[in-house]
């Protein structure tokens, strides 16, 4: 079960367990609440997953339109965010179908989601990147992209040429880049290897176990555009 896309579609409990160990120092929460005004805002979140990013702001937001291409994930998000069910509307949506949305928002946010669409693209990467940027700019005055800058690495760096191109395009299109650490922490290295390996693959699992790591470094990029 090393394919992360299989996890997204079929193993929401495993994914939820993984992300609940992520960012143990709450750096994402601190950043989002220090730099974004969420009060009374209508938010569109794409690739909501199990609701981890949403929990950082949902208390303050007026309304959340939550999108994900996996009903399996949305069901888990509904469970995790049940406390705020009166102000969340859930919809199944693939990121490639942003142009079908009629809603507009005060804020659009995505976390570790648009990058997957870019990585899966082989022939029209530049077109896909511009699509994501233009379609979000049409629908919100403030846009927040959250994407990986490496897991189990010593320094922040885009993992691969496709994501490097994506991040460069964001900066060229008016997004300001910020970098934070969102390290994972587990009770022991055995649990770390098992859970991280189920999502990221055997190579990471073996490295964690060999080095006996219970804290795994992760760097996260946050790109913000205000129209």
JSON list of C-alpha atoms in Angstrom, two decimals:
[
{"chain": "A", "resi": 1, "resn": "UNK", "atom": "CA", "xyz": [0.00, 0.00, 0.00]},
{"chain": "A", "resi": 2, "resn": "UNK", "atom": "CA", "xyz": [2.74, 2.44, -0.97]},
{"chain": "A", "resi": 3, "resn": "UNK", "atom": "CA", "xyz": [0.71, 4.34, -3.55]},
{"chain": "A", "resi": 4, "resn": "UNK", "atom": "CA", "xyz": [-0.46, 7.61, -2.03]},
{"chain": "A", "resi": 5, "resn": "UNK", "atom": "CA", "xyz": [-3.31, 7.86, -4.52]},
{"chain": "A", "resi": 6, "resn": "UNK", "atom": "CA", "xyz": [-4.65, 4.50, -3.35]},
{"chain": "A", "resi": 7, "resn": "UNK", "atom": "CA", "xyz": [-4.54, 5.84, 0.20]},
{"chain": "A", "resi": 8, "resn": "UNK", "atom": "CA", "xyz": [-6.48, 8.95, -0.79]},
{"chain": "A", "resi": 9, "resn": "UNK", "atom": "CA", "xyz": [-9.22, 6.93, -2.43]},
{"chain": "A", "resi": 10, "resn": "UNK", "atom": "CA", "xyz": [-9.54, 3.98, -0.07]},
{"chain": "A", "resi": 11, "resn": "UNK", "atom": "CA", "xyz": [-7.76, 4.41, 3.26]},
{"chain": "A", "resi": 12, "resn": "UNK", "atom": "CA", "xyz": [-8.93, 7.62, 4.91]},
{"chain": "A", "resi": 13, "resn": "UNK", "atom": "CA", "xyz": [-8.27, 6.27, 8.42]},
{"chain": "A", "resi": 14, "resn": "UNK", "atom": "CA", "xyz": [-4.62, 5.63, 7.55]},
{"chain": "A", "resi": 15, "resn": "UNK", "atom": "CA", "xyz": [-4.30, 9.05, 5.97]},
{"chain": "A", "resi": 16, "resn": "UNK", "atom": "CA", "xyz": [-5.91, 10.67, 9.00]},
{"chain": "A", "resi": 17, "resn": "UNK", "atom": "CA", "xyz": [-3.49, 8.87, 11.30]},
{"chain": "A", "resi": 18, "resn": "UNK", "atom": "CA", "xyz": [-0.58, 10.06, 9.20]},
{"chain": "A", "resi": 19, "resn": "UNK", "atom": "CA", "xyz": [-1.54, 13.73, 9.16]},
{"chain": "A", "resi": 20, "resn": "UNK", "atom": "CA", "xyz": [-2.41, 13.73, 12.85]},
{"chain": "A", "resi": 21, "resn": "UNK", "atom": "CA", "xyz": [1.29, 13.12, 13.50]},
{"chain": "A", "resi": 22, "resn": "UNK", "atom": "CA", "xyz": [2.28, 15.93, 11.16]},
{"chain": "A", "resi": 23, "resn": "UNK", "atom": "CA", "xyz": [3.27, 19.44, 12.21]},
{"chain": "A", "resi": 24, "resn": "UNK", "atom": "CA", "xyz": [3.56, 18.53, 15.89]},
{"chain": "A", "resi": 25, "resn": "UNK", "atom": "CA", "xyz": [4.77, 22.07, 16.67]},
{"chain": "A", "resi": 26, "resn": "UNK", "atom": "CA", "xyz": [1.62, 23.59, 15.10]},
{"chain": "A", "resi": 27, "resn": "UNK", "atom": "CA", "xyz": [3.60, 25.84, 12.78]},
{"chain": "A", "resi": 28, "resn": "UNK", "atom": "CA", "xyz": [0.94, 25.77, 10.07]},
{"chain": "A", "resi": 29, "resn": "UNK", "atom": "CA", "xyz": [-1.75, 26.87, 12.52]},
{"chain": "A", "resi": 30, "resn": "UNK", "atom": "CA", "xyz": [0.47, 29.67, 13.79]},
{"chain": "A", "resi": 31, "resn": "UNK", "atom": "CA", "xyz": [1.28, 30.87, 10.29]},
{"chain": "A", "resi": 32, "resn": "UNK", "atom": "CA", "xyz": [-2.28, 30.80, 8.96]},
{"chain": "A", "resi": 33, "resn": "UNK", "atom": "CA", "xyz": [-3.66, 32.61, 11.98]},
{"chain": "A", "resi": 34, "resn": "UNK", "atom": "CA", "xyz": [-0.88, 35.20, 12.08]},
{"chain": "A", "resi": 35, "resn": "UNK", "atom": "CA", "xyz": [-1.02, 36.02, 8.37]},
{"chain": "A", "resi": 36, "resn": "UNK", "atom": "CA", "xyz": [-4.62, 35.51, 7.22]},
{"chain": "A", "resi": 37, "resn": "UNK", "atom": "CA", "xyz": [-7.79, 37.25, 8.39]},
{"chain": "A", "resi": 38, "resn": "UNK", "atom": "CA", "xyz": [-10.41, 34.48, 8.52]},
{"chain": "A", "resi": 39, "resn": "UNK", "atom": "CA", "xyz": [-13.13, 36.25, 10.48]},
{"chain": "A", "resi": 40, "resn": "UNK", "atom": "CA", "xyz": [-16.50, 36.22, 8.74]},
{"chain": "A", "resi": 41, "resn": "UNK", "atom": "CA", "xyz": [-14.93, 35.00, 5.47]},
{"chain": "A", "resi": 42, "resn": "UNK", "atom": "CA", "xyz": [-16.38, 32.59, 2.91]},
{"chain": "A", "resi": 43, "resn": "UNK", "atom": "CA", "xyz": [-13.72, 30.00, 2.14]},
{"chain": "A", "resi": 44, "resn": "UNK", "atom": "CA", "xyz": [-13.34, 27.50, -0.68]},
{"chain": "A", "resi": 45, "resn": "UNK", "atom": "CA", "xyz": [-10.95, 24.66, 0.16]},
{"chain": "A", "resi": 46, "resn": "UNK", "atom": "CA", "xyz": [-9.82, 22.24, -2.53]},
{"chain": "A", "resi": 47, "resn": "UNK", "atom": "CA", "xyz": [-8.50, 18.79, -1.73]},
{"chain": "A", "resi": 48, "resn": "UNK", "atom": "CA", "xyz": [-9.86, 19.00, 1.80]},
{"chain": "A", "resi": 49, "resn": "UNK", "atom": "CA", "xyz": [-8.86, 15.41, 2.57]},
{"chain": "A", "resi": 50, "resn": "UNK", "atom": "CA", "xyz": [-9.87, 14.56, 6.12]},
{"chain": "A", "resi": 51, "resn": "UNK", "atom": "CA", "xyz": [-10.12, 18.21, 7.19]},
{"chain": "A", "resi": 52, "resn": "UNK", "atom": "CA", "xyz": [-6.72, 18.76, 8.73]},
{"chain": "A", "resi": 53, "resn": "UNK", "atom": "CA", "xyz": [-6.10, 22.17, 7.12]},
{"chain": "A", "resi": 54, "resn": "UNK", "atom": "CA", "xyz": [-9.71, 23.23, 7.72]},
{"chain": "A", "resi": 55, "resn": "UNK", "atom": "CA", "xyz": [-9.31, 22.81, 11.46]},
{"chain": "A", "resi": 56, "resn": "UNK", "atom": "CA", "xyz": [-6.79, 25.64, 11.44]},
{"chain": "A", "resi": 57, "resn": "UNK", "atom": "CA", "xyz": [-9.37, 28.28, 10.52]},
{"chain": "A", "resi": 58, "resn": "UNK", "atom": "CA", "xyz": [-12.92, 26.86, 10.62]},
{"chain": "A", "resi": 59, "resn": "UNK", "atom": "CA", "xyz": [-13.71, 28.38, 14.03]},
{"chain": "A", "resi": 60, "resn": "UNK", "atom": "CA", "xyz": [-13.36, 31.86, 12.58]},
{"chain": "A", "resi": 61, "resn": "UNK", "atom": "CA", "xyz": [-14.70, 31.42, 9.04]},
{"chain": "A", "resi": 62, "resn": "UNK", "atom": "CA", "xyz": [-18.29, 32.25, 8.19]},
{"chain": "A", "resi": 63, "resn": "UNK", "atom": "CA", "xyz": [-18.76, 29.49, 5.60]},
{"chain": "A", "resi": 64, "resn": "UNK", "atom": "CA", "xyz": [-16.65, 26.71, 4.08]},
{"chain": "A", "resi": 65, "resn": "UNK", "atom": "CA", "xyz": [-17.23, 25.10, 0.71]},
{"chain": "A", "resi": 66, "resn": "UNK", "atom": "CA", "xyz": [-15.20, 21.89, 0.92]},
{"chain": "A", "resi": 67, "resn": "UNK", "atom": "CA", "xyz": [-14.13, 20.02, -2.22]},
{"chain": "A", "resi": 68, "resn": "UNK", "atom": "CA", "xyz": [-12.32, 16.73, -2.76]},
{"chain": "A", "resi": 69, "resn": "UNK", "atom": "CA", "xyz": [-12.24, 14.17, -5.56]},
{"chain": "A", "resi": 70, "resn": "UNK", "atom": "CA", "xyz": [-12.73, 11.32, -3.07]},
{"chain": "A", "resi": 71, "resn": "UNK", "atom": "CA", "xyz": [-16.09, 10.76, -1.38]},
{"chain": "A", "resi": 72, "resn": "UNK", "atom": "CA", "xyz": [-14.18, 8.48, 0.98]},
{"chain": "A", "resi": 73, "resn": "UNK", "atom": "CA", "xyz": [-12.13, 11.45, 2.20]},
{"chain": "A", "resi": 74, "resn": "UNK", "atom": "CA", "xyz": [-15.15, 13.74, 2.41]},
{"chain": "A", "resi": 75, "resn": "UNK", "atom": "CA", "xyz": [-16.93, 11.23, 4.64]},
{"chain": "A", "resi": 76, "resn": "UNK", "atom": "CA", "xyz": [-13.97, 11.27, 7.03]},
{"chain": "A", "resi": 77, "resn": "UNK", "atom": "CA", "xyz": [-13.83, 15.06, 6.92]},
{"chain": "A", "resi": 78, "resn": "UNK", "atom": "CA", "xyz": [-17.52, 15.24, 7.84]},
{"chain": "A", "resi": 79, "resn": "UNK", "atom": "CA", "xyz": [-16.76, 13.06, 10.84]},
{"chain": "A", "resi": 80, "resn": "UNK", "atom": "CA", "xyz": [-13.74, 15.12, 11.90]},
{"chain": "A", "resi": 81, "resn": "UNK", "atom": "CA", "xyz": [-15.46, 18.47, 11.36]},
{"chain": "A", "resi": 82, "resn": "UNK", "atom": "CA", "xyz": [-18.89, 17.49, 12.70]},
{"chain": "A", "resi": 83, "resn": "UNK", "atom": "CA", "xyz": [-18.70, 20.27, 15.28]},
{"chain": "A", "resi": 84, "resn": "UNK", "atom": "CA", "xyz": [-18.92, 22.84, 12.47]},
{"chain": "A", "resi": 85, "resn": "UNK", "atom": "CA", "xyz": [-21.33, 20.99, 10.17]},
{"chain": "A", "resi": 86, "resn": "UNK", "atom": "CA", "xyz": [-23.78, 23.90, 10.13]},
{"chain": "A", "resi": 87, "resn": "UNK", "atom": "CA", "xyz": [-21.36, 26.05, 8.13]},
{"chain": "A", "resi": 88, "resn": "UNK", "atom": "CA", "xyz": [-19.72, 23.51, 5.80]},
{"chain": "A", "resi": 89, "resn": "UNK", "atom": "CA", "xyz": [-20.95, 22.38, 2.40]},
{"chain": "A", "resi": 90, "resn": "UNK", "atom": "CA", "xyz": [-19.21, 19.33, 0.91]},
{"chain": "A", "resi": 91, "resn": "UNK", "atom": "CA", "xyz": [-18.87, 18.49, -2.78]},
{"chain": "A", "resi": 92, "resn": "UNK", "atom": "CA", "xyz": [-17.02, 15.86, -4.81]},
{"chain": "A", "resi": 93, "resn": "UNK", "atom": "CA", "xyz": [-14.82, 17.68, -7.31]},
{"chain": "A", "resi": 94, "resn": "UNK", "atom": "CA", "xyz": [-11.63, 16.89, -9.18]},
{"chain": "A", "resi": 95, "resn": "UNK", "atom": "CA", "xyz": [-9.15, 19.75, -9.25]},
{"chain": "A", "resi": 96, "resn": "UNK", "atom": "CA", "xyz": [-9.17, 19.62, -13.04]},
{"chain": "A", "resi": 97, "resn": "UNK", "atom": "CA", "xyz": [-12.82, 20.78, -12.94]},
{"chain": "A", "resi": 98, "resn": "UNK", "atom": "CA", "xyz": [-12.36, 24.09, -11.13]},
{"chain": "A", "resi": 99, "resn": "UNK", "atom": "CA", "xyz": [-13.89, 25.86, -14.12]},
{"chain": "A", "resi": 100, "resn": "UNK", "atom": "CA", "xyz": [-17.26, 24.22, -13.39]},
{"chain": "A", "resi": 101, "resn": "UNK", "atom": "CA", "xyz": [-17.66, 25.98, -10.03]},
{"chain": "A", "resi": 102, "resn": "UNK", "atom": "CA", "xyz": [-20.12, 28.85, -9.95]},
{"chain": "A", "resi": 103, "resn": "UNK", "atom": "CA", "xyz": [-19.27, 29.94, -6.40]},
{"chain": "A", "resi": 104, "resn": "UNK", "atom": "CA", "xyz": [-16.90, 32.77, -5.57]},
{"chain": "A", "resi": 105, "resn": "UNK", "atom": "CA", "xyz": [-15.07, 33.09, -2.26]},
{"chain": "A", "resi": 106, "resn": "UNK", "atom": "CA", "xyz": [-13.26, 35.57, -0.05]},
{"chain": "A", "resi": 107, "resn": "UNK", "atom": "CA", "xyz": [-10.43, 33.06, 0.35]},
{"chain": "A", "resi": 108, "resn": "UNK", "atom": "CA", "xyz": [-9.36, 29.97, -1.60]},
{"chain": "A", "resi": 109, "resn": "UNK", "atom": "CA", "xyz": [-7.01, 27.53, 0.10]},
{"chain": "A", "resi": 110, "resn": "UNK", "atom": "CA", "xyz": [-5.58, 24.18, -0.94]},
{"chain": "A", "resi": 111, "resn": "UNK", "atom": "CA", "xyz": [-3.17, 21.93, 0.91]},
{"chain": "A", "resi": 112, "resn": "UNK", "atom": "CA", "xyz": [-0.96, 19.29, -0.71]},
{"chain": "A", "resi": 113, "resn": "UNK", "atom": "CA", "xyz": [-3.54, 18.85, -3.48]},
{"chain": "A", "resi": 114, "resn": "UNK", "atom": "CA", "xyz": [-2.91, 20.94, -6.61]},
{"chain": "A", "resi": 115, "resn": "UNK", "atom": "CA", "xyz": [0.63, 19.64, -6.72]},
{"chain": "A", "resi": 116, "resn": "UNK", "atom": "CA", "xyz": [-0.66, 16.12, -7.33]},
{"chain": "A", "resi": 117, "resn": "UNK", "atom": "CA", "xyz": [-2.48, 17.30, -10.46]},
{"chain": "A", "resi": 118, "resn": "UNK", "atom": "CA", "xyz": [0.74, 18.90, -11.72]},
{"chain": "A", "resi": 119, "resn": "UNK", "atom": "CA", "xyz": [2.81, 15.78, -10.99]},
{"chain": "A", "resi": 120, "resn": "UNK", "atom": "CA", "xyz": [0.33, 13.53, -12.80]},
{"chain": "A", "resi": 121, "resn": "UNK", "atom": "CA", "xyz": [0.44, 15.72, -15.92]},
{"chain": "A", "resi": 122, "resn": "UNK", "atom": "CA", "xyz": [2.93, 14.66, -18.59]},
{"chain": "A", "resi": 123, "resn": "UNK", "atom": "CA", "xyz": [2.26, 16.67, -21.75]},
{"chain": "A", "resi": 124, "resn": "UNK", "atom": "CA", "xyz": [0.58, 19.92, -20.70]},
{"chain": "A", "resi": 125, "resn": "UNK", "atom": "CA", "xyz": [2.28, 20.88, -17.43]},
{"chain": "A", "resi": 126, "resn": "UNK", "atom": "CA", "xyz": [2.53, 24.59, -18.21]},
{"chain": "A", "resi": 127, "resn": "UNK", "atom": "CA", "xyz": [-1.13, 24.68, -19.27]},
{"chain": "A", "resi": 128, "resn": "UNK", "atom": "CA", "xyz": [-2.21, 22.83, -16.11]},
{"chain": "A", "resi": 129, "resn": "UNK", "atom": "CA", "xyz": [-0.26, 25.21, -13.88]},
{"chain": "A", "resi": 130, "resn": "UNK", "atom": "CA", "xyz": [-1.74, 28.29, -15.53]},
{"chain": "A", "resi": 131, "resn": "UNK", "atom": "CA", "xyz": [-5.20, 26.72, -15.29]},
{"chain": "A", "resi": 132, "resn": "UNK", "atom": "CA", "xyz": [-4.88, 26.29, -11.52]},
{"chain": "A", "resi": 133, "resn": "UNK", "atom": "CA", "xyz": [-3.64, 29.84, -11.10]},
{"chain": "A", "resi": 134, "resn": "UNK", "atom": "CA", "xyz": [-6.17, 31.54, -13.39]},
{"chain": "A", "resi": 135, "resn": "UNK", "atom": "CA", "xyz": [-9.22, 29.60, -12.19]},
{"chain": "A", "resi": 136, "resn": "UNK", "atom": "CA", "xyz": [-8.48, 30.36, -8.53]},
{"chain": "A", "resi": 137, "resn": "UNK", "atom": "CA", "xyz": [-7.76, 34.03, -9.26]},
{"chain": "A", "resi": 138, "resn": "UNK", "atom": "CA", "xyz": [-11.17, 34.30, -10.94]},
{"chain": "A", "resi": 139, "resn": "UNK", "atom": "CA", "xyz": [-12.92, 33.08, -7.82]},
{"chain": "A", "resi": 140, "resn": "UNK", "atom": "CA", "xyz": [-11.21, 34.72, -4.84]},
{"chain": "A", "resi": 141, "resn": "UNK", "atom": "CA", "xyz": [-9.38, 37.87, -3.81]},
{"chain": "A", "resi": 142, "resn": "UNK", "atom": "CA", "xyz": [-7.02, 35.92, -1.56]},
{"chain": "A", "resi": 143, "resn": "UNK", "atom": "CA", "xyz": [-5.47, 32.58, -2.56]},
{"chain": "A", "resi": 144, "resn": "UNK", "atom": "CA", "xyz": [-3.34, 30.25, -0.46]},
{"chain": "A", "resi": 145, "resn": "UNK", "atom": "CA", "xyz": [-1.46, 27.30, -1.95]},
{"chain": "A", "resi": 146, "resn": "UNK", "atom": "CA", "xyz": [0.21, 24.90, 0.51]},
{"chain": "A", "resi": 147, "resn": "UNK", "atom": "CA", "xyz": [2.56, 22.33, -1.01]},
{"chain": "A", "resi": 148, "resn": "UNK", "atom": "CA", "xyz": [5.47, 20.10, -0.09]},
{"chain": "A", "resi": 149, "resn": "UNK", "atom": "CA", "xyz": [9.11, 21.14, -0.05]},
{"chain": "A", "resi": 150, "resn": "UNK", "atom": "CA", "xyz": [10.27, 17.68, 1.00]},
{"chain": "A", "resi": 151, "resn": "UNK", "atom": "CA", "xyz": [9.69, 14.98, 3.62]},
{"chain": "A", "resi": 152, "resn": "UNK", "atom": "CA", "xyz": [12.55, 13.27, 5.46]},
{"chain": "A", "resi": 153, "resn": "UNK", "atom": "CA", "xyz": [15.04, 15.76, 4.01]},
{"chain": "A", "resi": 154, "resn": "UNK", "atom": "CA", "xyz": [17.54, 18.12, 5.59]},
{"chain": "A", "resi": 155, "resn": "UNK", "atom": "CA", "xyz": [16.71, 21.22, 3.56]},
{"chain": "A", "resi": 156, "resn": "UNK", "atom": "CA", "xyz": [13.62, 22.57, 1.78]},
{"chain": "A", "resi": 157, "resn": "UNK", "atom": "CA", "xyz": [13.57, 21.83, -1.92]},
{"chain": "A", "resi": 158, "resn": "UNK", "atom": "CA", "xyz": [10.85, 21.11, -4.51]},
{"chain": "A", "resi": 159, "resn": "UNK", "atom": "CA", "xyz": [10.61, 17.32, -4.93]},
{"chain": "A", "resi": 160, "resn": "UNK", "atom": "CA", "xyz": [11.09, 17.00, -8.67]},
{"chain": "A", "resi": 161, "resn": "UNK", "atom": "CA", "xyz": [11.20, 19.13, -11.78]},
{"chain": "A", "resi": 162, "resn": "UNK", "atom": "CA", "xyz": [7.42, 19.38, -12.18]},
{"chain": "A", "resi": 163, "resn": "UNK", "atom": "CA", "xyz": [6.82, 20.84, -8.73]},
{"chain": "A", "resi": 164, "resn": "UNK", "atom": "CA", "xyz": [9.82, 23.14, -9.15]},
{"chain": "A", "resi": 165, "resn": "UNK", "atom": "CA", "xyz": [8.19, 24.52, -12.30]},
{"chain": "A", "resi": 166, "resn": "UNK", "atom": "CA", "xyz": [4.87, 24.87, -10.46]},
{"chain": "A", "resi": 167, "resn": "UNK", "atom": "CA", "xyz": [6.37, 26.81, -7.55]},
{"chain": "A", "resi": 168, "resn": "UNK", "atom": "CA", "xyz": [8.38, 29.06, -9.85]},
{"chain": "A", "resi": 169, "resn": "UNK", "atom": "CA", "xyz": [5.22, 29.88, -11.82]},
{"chain": "A", "resi": 170, "resn": "UNK", "atom": "CA", "xyz": [3.42, 30.82, -8.62]},
{"chain": "A", "resi": 171, "resn": "UNK", "atom": "CA", "xyz": [6.07, 33.40, -7.78]},
{"chain": "A", "resi": 172, "resn": "UNK", "atom": "CA", "xyz": [6.03, 34.71, -11.36]},
{"chain": "A", "resi": 173, "resn": "UNK", "atom": "CA", "xyz": [2.25, 35.14, -11.09]},
{"chain": "A", "resi": 174, "resn": "UNK", "atom": "CA", "xyz": [2.28, 37.26, -7.96]},
{"chain": "A", "resi": 175, "resn": "UNK", "atom": "CA", "xyz": [2.34, 34.68, -5.17]},
{"chain": "A", "resi": 176, "resn": "UNK", "atom": "CA", "xyz": [4.62, 35.37, -2.22]},
{"chain": "A", "resi": 177, "resn": "UNK", "atom": "CA", "xyz": [6.49, 32.31, -0.94]},
{"chain": "A", "resi": 178, "resn": "UNK", "atom": "CA", "xyz": [6.88, 31.37, 2.72]},
{"chain": "A", "resi": 179, "resn": "UNK", "atom": "CA", "xyz": [8.61, 28.28, 4.11]},
{"chain": "A", "resi": 180, "resn": "UNK", "atom": "CA", "xyz": [7.82, 26.54, 7.40]},
{"chain": "A", "resi": 181, "resn": "UNK", "atom": "CA", "xyz": [8.66, 23.21, 9.02]},
{"chain": "A", "resi": 182, "resn": "UNK", "atom": "CA", "xyz": [5.79, 20.77, 9.56]},
{"chain": "A", "resi": 183, "resn": "UNK", "atom": "CA", "xyz": [7.72, 17.88, 11.10]},
{"chain": "A", "resi": 184, "resn": "UNK", "atom": "CA", "xyz": [6.11, 14.55, 11.97]},
{"chain": "A", "resi": 185, "resn": "UNK", "atom": "CA", "xyz": [6.49, 13.14, 15.47]},
{"chain": "A", "resi": 186, "resn": "UNK", "atom": "CA", "xyz": [5.71, 9.56, 16.55]},
{"chain": "A", "resi": 187, "resn": "UNK", "atom": "CA", "xyz": [5.99, 7.69, 19.84]},
{"chain": "A", "resi": 188, "resn": "UNK", "atom": "CA", "xyz": [8.74, 5.49, 18.42]},
{"chain": "A", "resi": 189, "resn": "UNK", "atom": "CA", "xyz": [10.57, 4.79, 15.17]},
{"chain": "A", "resi": 190, "resn": "UNK", "atom": "CA", "xyz": [8.68, 1.54, 14.57]},
{"chain": "A", "resi": 191, "resn": "UNK", "atom": "CA", "xyz": [5.37, 3.41, 14.37]},
{"chain": "A", "resi": 192, "resn": "UNK", "atom": "CA", "xyz": [7.00, 6.13, 12.30]},
{"chain": "A", "resi": 193, "resn": "UNK", "atom": "CA", "xyz": [8.32, 3.64, 9.76]},
{"chain": "A", "resi": 194, "resn": "UNK", "atom": "CA", "xyz": [5.05, 1.75, 9.53]},
{"chain": "A", "resi": 195, "resn": "UNK", "atom": "CA", "xyz": [2.77, 4.77, 9.09]},
{"chain": "A", "resi": 196, "resn": "UNK", "atom": "CA", "xyz": [5.08, 6.89, 6.94]},
{"chain": "A", "resi": 197, "resn": "UNK", "atom": "CA", "xyz": [5.99, 3.89, 4.79]},
{"chain": "A", "resi": 198, "resn": "UNK", "atom": "CA", "xyz": [2.36, 3.01, 4.10]},
{"chain": "A", "resi": 199, "resn": "UNK", "atom": "CA", "xyz": [1.96, 6.40, 2.42]},
{"chain": "A", "resi": 200, "resn": "UNK", "atom": "CA", "xyz": [5.40, 7.35, 1.11]},
{"chain": "A", "resi": 201, "resn": "UNK", "atom": "CA", "xyz": [6.72, 3.86, 0.29]},
{"chain": "A", "resi": 202, "resn": "UNK", "atom": "CA", "xyz": [9.25, 1.28, 1.43]},
{"chain": "A", "resi": 203, "resn": "UNK", "atom": "CA", "xyz": [12.30, 3.44, 0.76]},
{"chain": "A", "resi": 204, "resn": "UNK", "atom": "CA", "xyz": [11.21, 5.99, 3.34]},
{"chain": "A", "resi": 205, "resn": "UNK", "atom": "CA", "xyz": [10.07, 3.25, 5.73]},
{"chain": "A", "resi": 206, "resn": "UNK", "atom": "CA", "xyz": [13.47, 1.54, 5.59]},
{"chain": "A", "resi": 207, "resn": "UNK", "atom": "CA", "xyz": [15.36, 4.82, 6.03]},
{"chain": "A", "resi": 208, "resn": "UNK", "atom": "CA", "xyz": [13.31, 5.77, 9.09]},
{"chain": "A", "resi": 209, "resn": "UNK", "atom": "CA", "xyz": [13.78, 2.37, 10.71]},
{"chain": "A", "resi": 210, "resn": "UNK", "atom": "CA", "xyz": [17.49, 2.22, 9.89]},
{"chain": "A", "resi": 211, "resn": "UNK", "atom": "CA", "xyz": [18.08, 5.66, 11.40]},
{"chain": "A", "resi": 212, "resn": "UNK", "atom": "CA", "xyz": [15.58, 4.99, 14.24]},
{"chain": "A", "resi": 213, "resn": "UNK", "atom": "CA", "xyz": [13.77, 8.27, 13.68]},
{"chain": "A", "resi": 214, "resn": "UNK", "atom": "CA", "xyz": [10.68, 9.19, 15.62]},
{"chain": "A", "resi": 215, "resn": "UNK", "atom": "CA", "xyz": [10.78, 12.81, 14.41]},
{"chain": "A", "resi": 216, "resn": "UNK", "atom": "CA", "xyz": [10.81, 13.14, 10.63]},
{"chain": "A", "resi": 217, "resn": "UNK", "atom": "CA", "xyz": [11.63, 16.51, 9.12]},
{"chain": "A", "resi": 218, "resn": "UNK", "atom": "CA", "xyz": [9.22, 18.03, 6.65]},
{"chain": "A", "resi": 219, "resn": "UNK", "atom": "CA", "xyz": [9.30, 21.38, 4.90]},
{"chain": "A", "resi": 220, "resn": "UNK", "atom": "CA", "xyz": [6.19, 23.08, 3.58]},
{"chain": "A", "resi": 221, "resn": "UNK", "atom": "CA", "xyz": [5.82, 25.98, 1.18]},
{"chain": "A", "resi": 222, "resn": "UNK", "atom": "CA", "xyz": [2.96, 28.44, 1.49]},
{"chain": "A", "resi": 223, "resn": "UNK", "atom": "CA", "xyz": [2.27, 30.71, -1.48]},
{"chain": "A", "resi": 224, "resn": "UNK", "atom": "CA", "xyz": [-0.14, 33.61, -0.98]},
{"chain": "A", "resi": 225, "resn": "UNK", "atom": "CA", "xyz": [-1.64, 35.86, -3.63]},
{"chain": "A", "resi": 226, "resn": "UNK", "atom": "CA", "xyz": [-3.87, 38.86, -2.93]},
{"chain": "A", "resi": 227, "resn": "UNK", "atom": "CA", "xyz": [-5.64, 40.24, -5.99]}
]
